Tab-separated table of C-alpha atoms and ligand atoms in Angstrom:
chain	number	residue	atom	x	y	z
A	51	MET	CA	-0.011	0.060	0.010
A	52	SER	CA	1.409	3.072	-1.216
A	53	PRO	CA	1.764	5.468	2.257
A	54	GLY	CA	-1.084	7.824	2.684
A	55	PRO	CA	-1.644	11.779	2.271
A	56	ARG	CA	0.151	13.317	5.488
A	57	ALA	CA	-4.226	14.807	6.354
A	58	PRO	CA	-5.406	14.226	9.439
A	59	GLY	CA	-8.966	13.331	8.041
A	60	PRO	CA	-9.164	9.394	7.964
A	61	VAL	CA	-7.517	9.412	11.276
A	62	LEU	CA	-10.328	11.404	12.955
A	63	ALA	CA	-12.562	9.956	11.299
A	64	ALA	CA	-11.464	7.119	13.453
A	65	PHE	CA	-11.489	8.449	16.440
A	66	GLY	CA	-14.849	10.766	15.763
A	67	LEU	CA	-16.761	6.653	15.469
A	68	LEU	CA	-14.051	5.664	18.232
A	69	LEU	CA	-15.641	8.868	20.859
A	70	ALA	CA	-19.139	8.026	18.920
A	71	ARG	CA	-19.223	4.287	19.911
A	72	LEU	CA	-17.524	4.881	23.697
A	73	SER	CA	-19.955	7.800	24.228
A	74	SER	CA	-22.948	5.707	25.417
A	75	SER	CA	-21.102	4.423	28.175
A	76	SER	CA	-20.013	7.641	30.788
A	77	ALA	CA	-16.781	8.735	30.465
A	78	VAL	CA	-14.937	9.179	27.179
A	79	PRO	CA	-11.205	8.271	27.631
A	80	ASP	CA	-9.182	10.444	25.386
A	81	VAL	CA	-6.173	8.412	26.444
A	82	PRO	CA	-5.406	4.955	26.825
A	83	GLY	CA	-5.248	3.452	30.293
A	84	PHE	CA	-1.467	2.376	29.429
A	85	ALA	CA	-0.468	6.070	27.861
A	86	ALA	CA	2.382	5.940	30.970
A	87	LEU	CA	3.578	2.296	29.524
A	88	PHE	CA	5.149	3.470	26.003
A	89	GLY	CA	8.802	3.129	27.113
A	90	THR	CA	10.654	5.665	25.284
A	91	LYS	CA	8.075	6.369	23.584
A	92	THR	CA	5.800	7.938	26.560
A	93	ARG	CA	4.791	11.422	26.203
A	94	TYR	CA	6.150	13.490	29.397
A	95	GLN	CA	3.254	14.249	30.627
A	96	GLU	CA	2.780	10.847	31.504
A	97	VAL	CA	5.554	11.135	33.804
A	98	ASN	CA	5.328	14.665	35.129
A	99	PRO	CA	1.585	15.480	34.556
A	100	ASN	CA	1.862	19.107	36.254
A	101	PRO	CA	5.434	20.478	35.571
A	102	SER	CA	6.018	23.744	36.783
A	103	ALA	CA	8.956	25.782	38.040
A	104	ASP	CA	8.219	24.932	41.523
A	105	PRO	CA	10.930	26.244	43.444
A	106	SER	CA	10.702	23.740	46.296
A	107	VAL	CA	11.835	20.591	44.351
A	108	LEU	CA	15.699	22.254	45.047
A	109	ARG	CA	16.248	20.977	48.187
A	110	PRO	CA	19.833	21.983	50.012
A	111	PRO	CA	19.647	21.846	53.502
A	112	PRO	CA	16.766	24.290	55.181
A	113	GLY	CA	18.315	26.389	57.824
A	114	GLU	CA	21.711	26.360	55.144
A	115	ARG	CA	21.645	29.461	53.122
A	116	CYS	CA	22.507	28.277	49.437
A	117	VAL	CA	22.206	29.835	46.252
A	118	PRO	CA	22.251	28.121	42.746
A	119	VAL	CA	25.292	29.485	41.054
A	120	HIS	CA	25.336	26.535	38.039
A	121	VAL	CA	22.752	24.507	36.062
A	122	THR	CA	24.061	21.477	33.542
A	123	ALA	CA	20.876	20.076	31.903
A	124	VAL	CA	20.802	16.750	30.359
A	125	VAL	CA	18.023	16.885	27.710
A	126	ARG	CA	16.579	14.296	25.741
A	127	HIS	CA	14.716	15.751	22.560
A	128	GLY	CA	11.206	16.203	22.347
A	129	THR	CA	8.398	13.645	20.686
A	130	ARG	CA	9.188	13.024	17.353
A	131	TYR	CA	7.987	11.105	13.880
A	132	PRO	CA	8.953	7.198	13.769
A	133	THR	CA	12.318	6.811	12.510
A	134	SER	CA	12.437	5.147	9.063
A	135	ARG	CA	13.023	1.554	10.340
A	136	ASN	CA	9.725	2.024	12.171
A	137	ILE	CA	7.746	3.896	9.335
A	138	ARG	CA	8.638	0.712	6.943
A	139	ARG	CA	7.498	-1.698	9.984
A	140	ILE	CA	4.530	0.475	10.114
A	141	LEU	CA	3.975	0.064	6.272
A	142	GLU	CA	4.723	-3.472	6.760
A	143	LEU	CA	1.439	-4.137	9.193
A	144	SER	CA	-0.423	-1.712	7.308
A	145	GLU	CA	-0.405	-3.864	4.122
A	146	LEU	CA	-0.930	-7.325	6.277
A	147	LEU	CA	-4.344	-5.546	6.903
A	148	THR	CA	-4.818	-4.353	3.443
A	149	GLY	CA	-3.695	-7.223	1.897
A	150	GLY	CA	-6.353	-9.363	3.345
A	151	ARG	CA	-9.127	-6.968	2.679
A	152	ARG	CA	-8.416	-7.613	-1.005
A	153	ASP	CA	-7.925	-11.355	-0.824
A	154	PRO	CA	-9.962	-12.371	1.571
A	155	GLY	CA	-9.720	-15.665	3.096
A	156	GLY	CA	-6.680	-16.368	1.014
A	157	ALA	CA	-3.749	-14.064	2.455
A	158	GLY	CA	-2.798	-16.192	4.702
A	159	GLY	CA	-1.584	-18.698	2.563
A	160	GLN	CA	-1.918	-21.288	4.690
A	161	ARG	CA	-5.403	-23.325	4.324
A	162	ASP	CA	-5.956	-25.950	6.968
A	163	PRO	CA	-9.134	-26.438	7.963
A	164	GLY	CA	-8.460	-25.711	11.546
A	165	GLY	CA	-8.472	-21.911	10.949
A	166	ALA	CA	-5.063	-21.672	12.076
A	167	GLY	CA	-4.073	-19.987	9.105
A	168	GLY	CA	-5.418	-16.862	6.724
A	169	GLN	CA	-7.219	-13.816	7.557
A	170	ARG	CA	-10.421	-13.782	10.350
A	171	ASP	CA	-12.844	-11.977	11.179
A	172	PRO	CA	-11.913	-8.932	12.598
A	173	GLY	CA	-13.031	-7.534	16.036
A	174	GLU	CA	-13.758	-4.497	16.849
A	175	ALA	CA	-10.776	-2.414	16.757
A	176	GLY	CA	-9.847	-4.420	13.308
A	177	ARG	CA	-12.490	-3.289	11.552
A	178	LEU	CA	-11.941	0.301	12.796
A	179	ILE	CA	-8.517	0.282	11.683
A	180	ARG	CA	-9.244	-1.488	8.277
A	181	ASP	CA	-12.378	0.885	7.265
A	182	ARG	CA	-11.337	3.916	8.869
A	183	TRP	CA	-7.636	4.039	9.623
A	184	GLU	CA	-4.928	5.364	6.394
A	185	CYS	CA	-1.533	4.944	7.089
A	186	TRP	CA	-0.091	8.667	7.144
A	187	TYR	CA	3.618	8.182	8.110
A	188	THR	CA	6.206	8.622	5.112
A	189	GLU	CA	9.865	7.479	5.183
A	190	ASP	CA	10.729	10.828	4.971
A	191	MET	CA	9.769	11.630	8.295
A	192	ASP	CA	12.334	9.824	9.337
A	193	GLY	CA	12.908	10.625	13.524
A	194	GLN	CA	12.472	14.326	13.122
A	195	LEU	CA	10.933	16.118	16.106
A	196	VAL	CA	6.969	17.121	15.505
A	197	PRO	CA	5.265	20.386	16.630
A	198	GLN	CA	4.236	19.072	20.101
A	199	GLY	CA	8.172	18.372	20.426
A	200	ARG	CA	9.147	21.640	19.966
A	201	ALA	CA	6.465	22.598	22.484
A	202	GLU	CA	7.701	20.567	25.105
A	203	LEU	CA	11.392	21.855	24.854
A	204	ARG	CA	9.850	25.496	24.944
A	205	GLN	CA	8.132	24.756	28.115
A	206	LEU	CA	10.921	23.355	29.516
A	207	ALA	CA	13.116	25.748	28.813
A	208	ARG	CA	10.426	28.529	30.563
A	209	ARG	CA	10.482	25.985	33.475
A	210	LEU	CA	14.013	26.247	33.961
A	211	ALA	CA	14.181	29.665	33.438
A	212	ALA	CA	11.992	30.520	36.217
A	213	LEU	CA	13.378	28.179	38.411
A	214	PHE	CA	16.843	29.476	38.123
A	215	PRO	CA	16.333	33.097	37.055
A	216	ALA	CA	19.722	34.527	37.764
A	217	LEU	CA	21.586	31.532	35.530
A	218	LEU	CA	19.598	31.210	32.603
A	219	SER	CA	19.043	35.032	32.383
A	220	GLU	CA	18.990	37.296	29.075
A	221	HIS	CA	21.697	38.677	30.258
A	222	ASN	CA	23.823	35.323	30.548
A	223	VAL	CA	22.656	34.098	27.436
A	224	ARG	CA	23.477	37.252	25.461
A	225	LYS	CA	26.542	37.608	26.087
A	226	ARG	CA	26.941	33.421	25.401
A	227	SER	CA	27.910	32.384	28.776
A	228	VAL	CA	25.508	29.842	28.563
A	229	SER	CA	26.445	26.746	26.557
A	230	PHE	CA	24.437	25.190	24.098
A	231	VAL	CA	25.628	21.690	23.104
A	232	THR	CA	23.934	19.097	20.936
A	233	SER	CA	23.447	16.132	18.952
A	234	SER	CA	24.031	16.255	15.171
A	235	LYS	CA	20.506	14.776	14.727
A	236	HIS	CA	18.059	16.744	13.195
A	237	ARG	CA	15.517	16.231	16.006
A	238	CYS	CA	18.124	17.114	18.538
A	239	VAL	CA	19.120	20.716	16.801
A	240	SER	CA	15.571	21.046	16.721
A	241	SER	CA	15.255	20.892	19.980
A	242	VAL	CA	17.758	22.951	21.072
A	243	GLU	CA	16.454	25.610	19.206
A	244	ALA	CA	12.945	25.053	20.532
A	245	PHE	CA	14.592	25.522	24.016
A	246	GLN	CA	16.021	28.713	22.541
A	247	GLU	CA	12.729	30.387	21.926
A	248	GLY	CA	11.399	29.630	24.832
A	249	LEU	CA	13.764	31.183	26.982
A	250	HIS	CA	13.637	34.141	24.521
A	251	GLN	CA	9.548	33.871	25.387
A	252	HIS	CA	9.996	33.847	29.062
A	253	TRP	CA	12.001	36.721	28.884
A	254	GLY	CA	8.575	38.492	26.995
A	255	ARG	CA	10.770	38.745	23.705
A	256	HIS	CA	9.338	38.296	19.987
A	257	GLY	CA	10.561	36.986	16.757
A	258	ALA	CA	13.190	34.401	16.243
A	259	PRO	CA	15.928	34.299	18.721
A	260	ASP	CA	19.855	34.735	18.181
A	261	TYR	CA	19.694	30.524	17.491
A	262	ALA	CA	23.630	29.786	18.693
A	263	HIS	CA	24.144	25.792	19.667
A	264	ARG	CA	27.868	23.518	19.236
A	265	VAL	CA	27.471	20.157	17.395
A	266	ASP	CA	29.588	18.050	19.389
A	267	ASP	CA	28.824	14.102	19.043
A	268	GLU	CA	31.968	13.044	20.583
A	269	LEU	CA	29.806	14.016	23.912
A	270	MET	CA	26.161	13.792	22.744
A	271	ARG	CA	26.673	10.280	20.799
A	272	PHE	CA	29.285	8.710	22.183
A	273	PHE	CA	27.739	5.539	22.253
A	274	GLU	CA	28.256	5.317	18.606
A	275	ARG	CA	32.071	6.082	18.948
A	276	CYS	CA	33.041	3.589	21.913
A	277	ARG	CA	34.081	0.372	19.869
A	278	GLY	CA	33.675	-1.953	22.904
A	279	TYR	CA	30.549	-1.166	23.180
A	280	VAL	CA	29.286	-1.194	19.591
A	281	GLU	CA	30.552	-4.175	18.970
A	282	GLY	CA	30.309	-6.292	22.545
A	283	VAL	CA	26.871	-5.127	22.989
A	284	GLU	CA	24.830	-2.816	20.263
A	285	THR	CA	25.760	-5.374	17.386
A	286	ASN	CA	26.097	-8.622	19.585
A	287	ARG	CA	23.137	-10.839	19.397
A	288	THR	CA	24.553	-12.932	22.527
A	289	ALA	CA	24.248	-9.774	24.569
A	290	LEU	CA	21.172	-9.142	24.221
A	291	LEU	CA	19.794	-12.749	24.423
A	292	GLU	CA	17.554	-12.225	27.409
A	293	VAL	CA	15.745	-9.506	25.330
A	294	GLU	CA	14.998	-11.506	22.224
A	295	LYS	CA	14.218	-14.833	24.720
A	296	PHE	CA	11.714	-12.802	26.260
A	297	ARG	CA	10.067	-11.813	22.496
A	298	HIS	CA	9.443	-15.000	21.449
A	299	GLY	CA	8.886	-16.109	25.200
A	300	ASP	CA	5.156	-17.130	26.676
A	301	GLU	CA	4.027	-13.457	27.926
A	302	MET	CA	4.806	-12.326	24.442
A	303	GLU	CA	3.210	-15.313	22.539
A	304	ALA	CA	-0.181	-14.630	24.775
A	305	VAL	CA	-0.120	-11.066	23.588
A	306	ARG	CA	0.391	-12.062	19.929
A	307	ARG	CA	-2.640	-14.602	19.864
A	308	ARG	CA	-4.962	-12.029	21.685
A	309	VAL	CA	-3.606	-8.796	19.141
A	310	ALA	CA	-4.138	-11.556	16.192
A	311	GLU	CA	-7.549	-12.184	17.233
A	312	LYS	CA	-8.416	-8.785	17.608
A	313	LEU	CA	-7.063	-7.904	14.122
A	314	GLY	CA	-8.176	-10.848	12.216
A	315	VAL	CA	-5.045	-12.311	11.443
A	316	ALA	CA	-3.372	-15.559	11.520
A	317	PRO	CA	-1.229	-15.320	14.331
A	318	GLN	CA	1.813	-16.782	12.856
A	319	ARG	CA	1.712	-13.792	10.528
A	320	LEU	CA	1.746	-11.443	13.143
A	321	THR	CA	5.849	-11.739	13.964
A	322	PRO	CA	6.663	-10.384	17.838
A	323	ASP	CA	8.411	-7.074	16.221
A	324	LEU	CA	4.843	-6.198	14.386
A	325	VAL	CA	2.872	-6.605	17.650
A	326	GLU	CA	5.335	-3.926	18.909
A	327	THR	CA	4.891	-1.989	15.788
A	328	ALA	CA	1.315	-1.720	16.542
A	329	PHE	CA	1.905	-0.519	20.267
A	330	PHE	CA	4.360	1.998	18.683
A	331	LEU	CA	1.143	2.913	16.127
A	332	CYS	CA	-0.851	3.524	19.650
A	333	SER	CA	2.023	5.435	20.795
A	334	TYR	CA	2.342	7.891	17.799
A	335	GLU	CA	-1.139	8.810	17.222
A	336	LEU	CA	-1.619	9.669	21.026
A	337	SER	CA	1.965	11.660	21.101
A	338	ILE	CA	1.895	12.852	17.798
A	339	ARG	CA	-1.635	13.790	17.042
A	340	SER	CA	-3.175	13.848	20.588
A	341	VAL	CA	-5.750	10.835	19.439
A	342	HIS	CA	-6.671	7.980	20.634
A	343	SER	CA	-6.249	5.715	18.020
A	344	PRO	CA	-8.122	2.387	16.612
A	345	TRP	CA	-4.741	0.672	17.285
A	346	CYS	CA	-4.596	1.254	21.150
A	347	LEU	CA	-8.344	-1.194	21.002
A	348	LEU	CA	-5.763	-3.620	20.181
A	349	PHE	CA	-4.181	-3.668	23.338
A	350	GLU	CA	-5.291	-4.025	27.042
A	351	GLU	CA	-3.544	-3.205	30.612
A	352	ARG	CA	-1.844	-7.060	30.655
A	353	ASP	CA	-0.171	-6.582	26.995
A	354	ALA	CA	0.536	-3.043	27.738
A	355	GLN	CA	1.935	-4.217	30.946
A	356	VAL	CA	4.211	-7.347	28.746
A	357	LEU	CA	5.421	-4.760	26.232
A	358	GLU	CA	6.495	-2.127	28.495
A	359	PHE	CA	8.738	-5.061	29.763
A	360	LEU	CA	10.239	-5.672	26.981
A	361	SER	CA	10.893	-2.369	25.672
A	362	ASP	CA	12.392	-2.077	29.762
A	363	LEU	CA	14.972	-5.314	28.878
A	364	GLN	CA	15.765	-4.044	25.467
A	365	GLN	CA	17.264	-0.616	27.164
A	366	TYR	CA	18.587	-1.920	30.502
A	367	TRP	CA	20.484	-4.688	28.421
A	368	LYS	CA	21.329	-2.596	25.558
A	369	ARG	CA	21.615	0.541	26.954
A	370	SER	CA	22.160	0.744	30.765
A	371	HIS	CA	23.351	-1.505	33.059
A	372	GLY	CA	23.219	-5.086	31.698
A	373	HIS	CA	27.281	-4.580	30.472
A	374	ALA	CA	29.730	-2.222	32.044
A	375	ILE	CA	30.902	-1.023	29.069
A	376	THR	CA	27.295	0.604	28.584
A	377	GLY	CA	27.843	3.158	30.972
A	378	LEU	CA	31.457	3.571	30.328
A	379	SER	CA	31.007	4.604	27.283
A	380	SER	CA	29.560	7.742	28.712
A	381	CYS	CA	32.945	8.667	30.045
A	382	PRO	CA	33.950	11.665	28.083
A	383	LEU	CA	30.293	13.046	29.101
A	384	PHE	CA	30.093	12.130	32.829
A	385	HIS	CA	33.922	13.884	32.611
A	386	HIS	CA	32.775	17.071	30.940
A	387	VAL	CA	29.759	17.582	33.383
A	388	PHE	CA	32.240	17.040	36.461
A	389	ARG	CA	35.286	19.524	34.718
A	390	THR	CA	32.179	21.846	34.239
A	391	LEU	CA	30.616	21.621	38.156
A	392	ASP	CA	34.533	21.527	38.946
A	393	LYS	CA	34.775	25.132	37.630
A	394	ALA	CA	31.645	26.450	38.978
A	395	GLY	CA	32.345	25.224	42.246
A	396	ARG	CA	35.557	26.849	42.553
A	397	PRO	CA	36.434	29.857	44.737
A	398	ARG	CA	37.542	32.707	42.279
A	399	ARG	CA	39.261	35.944	42.842
A	400	SER	CA	37.759	38.914	41.788
A	401	THR	CA	39.613	39.297	38.403
A	402	ASP	CA	38.895	35.484	37.095
A	403	PRO	CA	35.558	35.281	34.676
A	404	PRO	CA	32.868	34.351	36.452
A	405	PRO	CA	32.042	30.702	35.886
A	406	GLU	CA	29.613	29.432	33.238
A	407	PRO	CA	26.145	29.810	34.770
A	408	ALA	CA	24.193	27.168	32.726
A	409	SER	CA	25.198	24.246	30.290
A	410	ILE	CA	22.292	22.939	28.152
A	411	LEU	CA	23.355	19.172	26.328
A	412	VAL	CA	20.667	18.223	24.153
A	413	GLY	CA	21.095	14.032	23.078
A	414	HIS	CA	18.892	11.213	22.810
A	415	GLY	CA	17.750	8.635	25.233
A	416	GLU	CA	20.892	6.824	24.242
A	417	THR	CA	22.740	9.626	25.933
A	418	LEU	CA	20.815	9.395	29.162
A	419	LEU	CA	20.686	6.078	29.447
A	420	PRO	CA	24.414	4.886	29.989
A	421	LEU	CA	25.087	8.277	31.886
A	422	LEU	CA	22.344	7.389	34.396
A	423	ALA	CA	24.073	4.103	34.846
A	424	LEU	CA	27.095	5.044	35.275
A	425	LEU	CA	26.210	7.168	38.216
A	426	GLY	CA	24.467	4.004	39.537
A	427	LEU	CA	20.856	5.068	39.771
A	428	TYR	CA	18.210	2.962	39.023
A	429	LYS	CA	19.744	0.271	39.508
A	430	ASP	CA	17.904	-3.242	40.799
A	431	GLN	CA	19.219	-5.661	43.084
A	432	THR	CA	17.725	-8.030	40.161
A	433	PRO	CA	18.411	-7.652	36.153
A	434	PRO	CA	15.468	-7.678	34.236
A	435	THR	CA	15.275	-11.419	32.520
A	436	ALA	CA	13.208	-13.052	29.937
A	437	SER	CA	12.602	-15.322	32.928
A	438	ASN	CA	11.610	-13.087	35.621
A	439	TYR	CA	8.350	-10.965	34.445
A	440	HIS	CA	6.349	-11.951	37.362
A	441	SER	CA	8.830	-10.783	40.026
A	442	GLN	CA	10.175	-7.811	38.372
A	443	HIS	CA	6.465	-5.568	38.877
A	444	GLY	CA	7.979	-3.218	41.548
A	445	ARG	CA	11.240	-2.715	39.482
A	446	GLN	CA	12.600	0.855	39.290
A	447	PHE	CA	14.581	0.303	35.454
A	448	ARG	CA	11.089	1.040	34.135
A	449	SER	CA	12.151	3.670	30.558
A	450	SER	CA	8.670	5.026	30.604
A	451	ARG	CA	9.710	7.112	33.664
A	452	ILE	CA	13.076	7.598	32.883
A	453	VAL	CA	13.624	8.623	29.288
A	454	PRO	CA	10.447	9.975	27.491
A	455	TYR	CA	10.475	12.401	25.189
A	456	ALA	CA	11.636	15.160	26.407
A	457	ALA	CA	13.578	13.608	29.843
A	458	ASN	CA	15.995	15.883	31.857
A	459	LEU	CA	18.693	15.696	33.970
A	460	LEU	CA	19.585	18.137	35.788
A	461	LEU	CA	22.733	19.050	37.875
A	462	VAL	CA	22.360	21.714	40.252
A	463	LEU	CA	25.873	23.030	42.120
A	464	PHE	CA	24.494	25.645	44.889
A	465	ASP	CA	26.762	27.711	46.606
A	466	CYS	CA	26.494	27.130	50.174
A	467	GLN	CA	27.703	28.318	53.760
A	468	ARG	CA	29.741	24.779	54.451
A	469	GLY	CA	30.938	24.903	50.650
A	470	PRO	CA	29.379	23.595	47.486
A	471	ARG	CA	26.622	21.389	46.984
A	472	LEU	CA	25.058	19.158	44.364
A	473	GLN	CA	21.459	18.106	43.768
A	474	LEU	CA	20.365	15.664	40.829
A	475	LEU	CA	16.742	16.050	38.981
A	476	LEU	CA	15.370	13.829	36.855
A	477	ASN	CA	12.945	14.616	35.215
A	478	GLU	CA	12.441	17.804	37.257
A	479	ALA	CA	12.089	15.762	40.831
A	480	PRO	CA	14.622	15.458	43.460
A	481	VAL	CA	16.693	11.782	42.893
A	482	ARG	CA	19.304	11.023	45.451
A	483	PHE	CA	23.153	9.940	44.159
A	484	PRO	CA	23.425	6.249	45.565
A	485	GLY	CA	25.037	6.103	48.838
A	486	LEU	CA	24.232	9.382	49.799
A	487	ALA	CA	21.562	10.306	52.400
A	488	GLU	CA	20.835	13.921	51.281
A	489	ASP	CA	18.760	15.668	48.310
A	490	ALA	CA	21.974	17.720	47.704
A	491	PRO	CA	25.392	16.357	49.845
A	492	LEU	CA	28.444	18.517	49.800
A	493	TYR	CA	29.418	18.321	46.164
A	494	ARG	CA	33.367	16.829	47.950
A	495	ASP	CA	30.919	13.917	49.301
A	496	VAL	CA	29.462	13.416	45.752
A	497	ARG	CA	32.996	13.542	44.228
A	498	ALA	CA	34.054	11.228	46.836
A	499	ALA	CA	31.896	8.889	45.839
A	500	TYR	CA	32.362	8.942	42.342
A	501	ARG	CA	36.551	9.212	42.612
A	502	HIS	CA	36.598	5.889	40.952
A	503	LEU	CA	35.237	7.449	38.194
A	504	LEU	CA	36.816	10.594	38.334
A	505	ASP	CA	40.363	9.370	38.380
A	506	GLY	CA	39.619	7.088	35.789
A	507	CYS	CA	36.768	6.275	33.041
A	508	ASP	CA	38.784	6.940	30.237
A	509	SER	CA	36.704	6.439	27.122
A	510	ARG	CA	39.613	5.470	25.340
A	511	THR	CA	41.186	2.373	27.380
A	512	GLU	CA	38.001	1.231	28.216
A	513	CYS	CA	36.318	0.985	24.487
A	514	GLU	CA	39.180	0.007	22.640
A	515	VAL	CA	39.877	-3.199	25.023
A	516	ARG	CA	39.359	-6.428	23.163
A	517	PRO	CA	35.310	-6.867	22.974
A	518	GLY	CA	34.832	-9.785	25.109
A	519	ALA	CA	38.033	-9.773	27.556
A	520	ARG	CA	35.765	-8.185	30.168
A	521	GLY	CA	33.185	-9.962	32.198
A	522	PRO	CA	29.266	-9.050	31.747
A	523	SER	CA	28.292	-6.939	34.352
A	524	THR	CA	25.426	-8.216	35.868
A	525	GLU	CA	24.771	-10.487	39.048
A	526	LEU	CA	23.489	-13.728	37.159
B	797	NAG	C1	29.167	-10.712	23.308
B	797	NAG	O1	28.460	-10.726	24.279
B	797	NAG	C2	28.496	-11.767	25.302
B	797	NAG	C3	27.569	-11.707	26.626
B	797	NAG	O2	27.660	-10.608	26.954
B	797	NAG	C4	30.366	-11.543	25.508
B	797	NAG	O3	30.591	-12.847	26.258
B	797	NAG	C5	30.797	-11.754	24.565
B	797	NAG	O4	32.436	-11.748	24.145
B	797	NAG	C6	30.625	-10.596	22.927
B	797	NAG	N1	31.195	-10.765	21.751
B	797	NAG	C7	31.647	-9.931	21.457
B	797	NAG	C8	32.220	-10.253	20.018
B	797	NAG	O5	31.951	-8.895	21.913
């Protein structure tokens, strides 16, 4: 099937139809109940429903006089179109359905009397998708930031400017003492621009700001430059075995059967990849167009939980604690952040140039997850595996909550009576450093906790280690 027009007509029509059906019952749910389980495709508002520039999130010890002197923000780009790889899968999935419309009964190939092959009668969801949904995705959309994503970054910038008025001030930005660094990907460059638009709006300025940023993939896309990581993990099937096992395991098999039934296709034609694609479609239509898509009707809460776990397994083993080299690949960014903090916290003579008040670093989920892993955050006692889904309901490692669109890690340095203090916030909520008891511990205690990394964590040696020479870091 050729990709449909971009006009929202058919989707909205399906939505209208859906509304008409649902409004016979009392409340019309405008978002699926599982919208907070979309992993890295989760909307920021699911994680932080009422973001506000509330200064009570800044937590230096009460009674100690402190002023923020620097903020570093590591920010993920906002909501985007699917990447071309996912768009190709979307086209494949939509072809599977329309193929059946043209050739009812025969598309499945196998014509076994038991009815295991071919098209079946779709359920309500399958009918809505076939009749009312038109595929509007085209490959050229490839991961670009969407208007909603621009808005997320503008709003984040406005809140941060309100929270740190003396740091993200117009004066500081104009005299270029705030640095803006981004990954070279267009969704990130667009995000850093949207961030600057947000600041501009916050100061009550009209028109376009004087955009200024520096592209630095060594910092923001370190993951593709670390050979030990690329060969040892990213492209190594063995390293991602738990993900593959779960993808083809019992829990996913049950989801696949239920979804195939609702879609009216033979289960064997709906690969686990296509089940994920259908789930992503539900997420894309919500995040990009704020539409409760008929694709969402294919899933129940229990299915969404299984798919969330699959996504967490993937992030855990590919982008986080699963293998030590993944965290270590972020050493360049780790050192950059701490060098900036060191400078900002150092006592100065009045003749020294003032330190950088803020550093805005825009990248990817793949930028944030390894850095958080290196810092030791969100590490559960038991790693998630293909066989422990049922004991992982209380896990800390939830990619939906950690890296939604526009996810952000803030490192806020305070000048306090007893010396500098550092606070971490993830998605604008305080997070503690592992092993440190305060929200904003003394900076020297943070440095002591990460001493081994500050003195080492050399990506040249870590990344060039012969893959396989290092054991996996898991407790398995
Ligand atoms: C792939 O991953 C496995 C498991 O972590 C590891 O033992 C093996 O050495 C890796 N292979 C390569 C080529 O890095």
